[in-house]
């Protein structure tokens, strides 16, 4: 008797699960997001108290992004002693967005690009050096390099 009840339950669950199956064209009902990508272009060297131009080239689906929803640049110093307010980038031609900035002091800096277009939001970050680094900044970079080297080891 238990055997027939078990077989009946399996049959009923199979019917219920088959009723919940997806239609073949259900994927066409959902919007596929094309990820936004950004390449941050910084000058080979920065000098303190000199206006420099930082660029971000936005692409989406292999095409340059004109008229993005927004593109903001956020810049701060590694030691936390300096943080510039987030600034809107100027749009140039061919998906290129720029920010002209005058840095007050030497050091290790980071830039983060906040960009959005067609529902895709990205925030890539890049490190750069203005002028010369202090001893503490050099030690910080050396620790980072050591961590990267350690992370490449194979674990068994």
Coordinates of C-alpha atoms in Angstrom, one line a residue:
X1 CA 0.0 0.0 0.0
X2 CA 2.8 2.4 0.9
X3 CA 4.4 1.6 -2.4
X4 CA 1.3 2.9 -4.3
X5 CA 1.1 6.0 -2.2
X6 CA 4.7 6.8 -2.9
X7 CA 4.3 6.2 -6.6
X8 CA 1.2 8.4 -6.7
X9 CA 3.0 11.2 -4.8
X10 CA 5.9 11.1 -7.3
X11 CA 3.4 11.2 -10.2
X12 CA 1.6 14.2 -8.6
X13 CA 4.8 16.1 -8.0
X14 CA 6.0 15.4 -11.5
X15 CA 2.7 16.9 -12.9
X16 CA 3.1 20.0 -10.6
X17 CA 6.7 20.6 -11.6
X18 CA 5.9 20.2 -15.3
X19 CA 3.2 22.8 -15.0
X20 CA 5.8 25.2 -13.7
X21 CA 8.2 24.7 -16.5
X22 CA 9.3 27.8 -18.5
X23 CA 8.2 28.5 -22.0
X24 CA 10.9 28.4 -24.7
X25 CA 10.7 32.1 -25.4
X26 CA 10.5 33.3 -21.9
X27 CA 14.1 34.7 -22.1
X28 CA 12.9 37.2 -24.7
X29 CA 10.6 38.8 -22.2
X30 CA 13.5 40.0 -20.0
X31 CA 15.8 42.8 -20.9
X32 CA 19.4 41.7 -21.3
X33 CA 21.8 44.1 -19.8
X34 CA 24.9 45.1 -21.8
X35 CA 27.6 45.9 -19.3
X36 CA 29.2 49.3 -19.4
X37 CA 33.0 49.3 -19.4
X38 CA 35.5 52.1 -18.7
X39 CA 39.1 52.6 -19.5
X40 CA 40.8 55.1 -17.2
X41 CA 43.6 57.0 -19.0
X42 CA 46.0 59.0 -16.8
X43 CA 49.2 60.8 -17.8
X44 CA 52.4 58.9 -17.5
X45 CA 53.5 61.3 -14.7
X46 CA 51.8 63.8 -12.6
X47 CA 53.4 66.9 -10.9
X48 CA 52.0 68.7 -7.9
X49 CA 50.5 72.2 -8.6
X50 CA 50.2 71.5 -12.4
X51 CA 46.9 71.0 -14.0
X52 CA 46.5 67.5 -15.4
X53 CA 43.9 65.8 -17.6
X54 CA 42.4 62.5 -16.6
X55 CA 40.2 60.7 -19.1
X56 CA 37.7 57.8 -19.0
X57 CA 36.6 56.1 -22.3
X58 CA 33.2 54.4 -21.9
X59 CA 32.1 51.5 -24.1
X60 CA 29.0 49.4 -24.0
X61 CA 28.5 46.5 -26.3
X62 CA 31.7 47.3 -28.1
X63 CA 30.4 50.8 -29.0
X64 CA 31.6 54.2 -27.6
X65 CA 29.1 55.7 -25.2
X66 CA 27.9 59.2 -26.1
X67 CA 25.6 61.0 -23.6
X68 CA 26.0 58.7 -20.7
X69 CA 23.5 59.0 -17.9
X70 CA 26.3 60.3 -15.7
X71 CA 30.1 60.2 -15.3
X72 CA 31.7 61.5 -12.1
X73 CA 35.3 61.3 -10.9
X74 CA 36.2 60.8 -7.3
X75 CA 39.8 61.4 -6.2
X76 CA 41.5 60.8 -2.8
X77 CA 45.0 60.4 -1.4
X78 CA 45.9 57.0 -0.1
X79 CA 46.7 58.1 3.5
X80 CA 43.3 59.8 3.8
X81 CA 44.8 63.2 4.3
X82 CA 43.1 64.6 1.2
X83 CA 39.8 63.9 -0.5
X84 CA 38.5 65.9 -3.4
X85 CA 34.7 66.3 -3.8
X86 CA 33.2 64.2 -6.5
X87 CA 33.1 66.1 -9.8
X88 CA 31.1 65.6 -13.0
X89 CA 33.3 64.9 -16.0
X90 CA 33.1 66.9 -19.2
X91 CA 32.0 65.0 -22.2
X92 CA 34.2 65.1 -25.3
X93 CA 33.9 63.3 -28.5
X94 CA 33.8 59.5 -29.1
X95 CA 32.8 58.4 -25.6
X96 CA 35.6 60.2 -23.9
X97 CA 35.0 62.0 -20.6
X98 CA 37.6 64.2 -19.0
X99 CA 38.5 66.0 -15.8
X100 CA 41.2 68.6 -15.5
X101 CA 42.7 68.7 -12.0
X102 CA 45.4 70.5 -10.1
X103 CA 46.9 68.4 -7.3
X104 CA 48.1 70.3 -4.3
X105 CA 50.7 67.8 -3.0
X106 CA 52.8 64.8 -3.9
X107 CA 51.6 61.3 -3.0
X108 CA 49.8 58.2 -3.8
X109 CA 46.3 58.8 -5.1
X110 CA 43.3 56.9 -6.3
X111 CA 40.6 57.8 -8.8
X112 CA 37.2 56.1 -9.0
X113 CA 35.0 56.7 -12.0
X114 CA 31.3 56.5 -11.2
X115 CA 29.4 56.0 -14.5
X116 CA 26.0 54.9 -15.7
X117 CA 24.3 54.3 -19.0
X118 CA 21.2 52.4 -20.0
X119 CA 20.8 50.8 -16.6
X120 CA 24.4 49.6 -16.2
X121 CA 26.4 51.2 -13.4
X122 CA 30.2 50.8 -12.9
X123 CA 32.8 52.2 -10.5
X124 CA 36.3 51.2 -11.7
X125 CA 39.2 52.5 -9.7
X126 CA 42.9 53.2 -10.5
X127 CA 45.9 54.1 -8.5
X128 CA 48.4 56.8 -9.6
X129 CA 51.3 58.8 -8.2
X130 CA 51.7 62.6 -8.1
X131 CA 55.3 63.7 -7.8
X132 CA 57.3 61.7 -5.3
X133 CA 56.1 59.2 -2.7
X134 CA 56.8 59.4 1.0
X135 CA 58.4 56.5 3.0
X136 CA 55.1 55.4 4.3
X137 CA 53.6 55.3 0.8
X138 CA 56.5 53.3 -0.5
X139 CA 56.1 50.8 2.3
X140 CA 52.3 50.6 1.6
X141 CA 53.1 49.8 -2.1
X142 CA 55.7 47.2 -1.2
X143 CA 53.2 45.5 1.1
X144 CA 50.6 45.5 -1.7
X145 CA 53.1 43.9 -4.1
X146 CA 54.0 41.3 -1.5
X147 CA 50.3 40.4 -1.0
X148 CA 49.9 40.0 -4.8
X149 CA 52.9 37.7 -5.0
X150 CA 51.5 35.6 -2.1
X151 CA 48.1 35.4 -3.7
X152 CA 49.6 33.8 -6.8
X153 CA 50.8 30.8 -4.9
X154 CA 49.0 27.6 -5.5
X155 CA 47.3 26.0 -2.6
X156 CA 46.9 22.2 -2.4

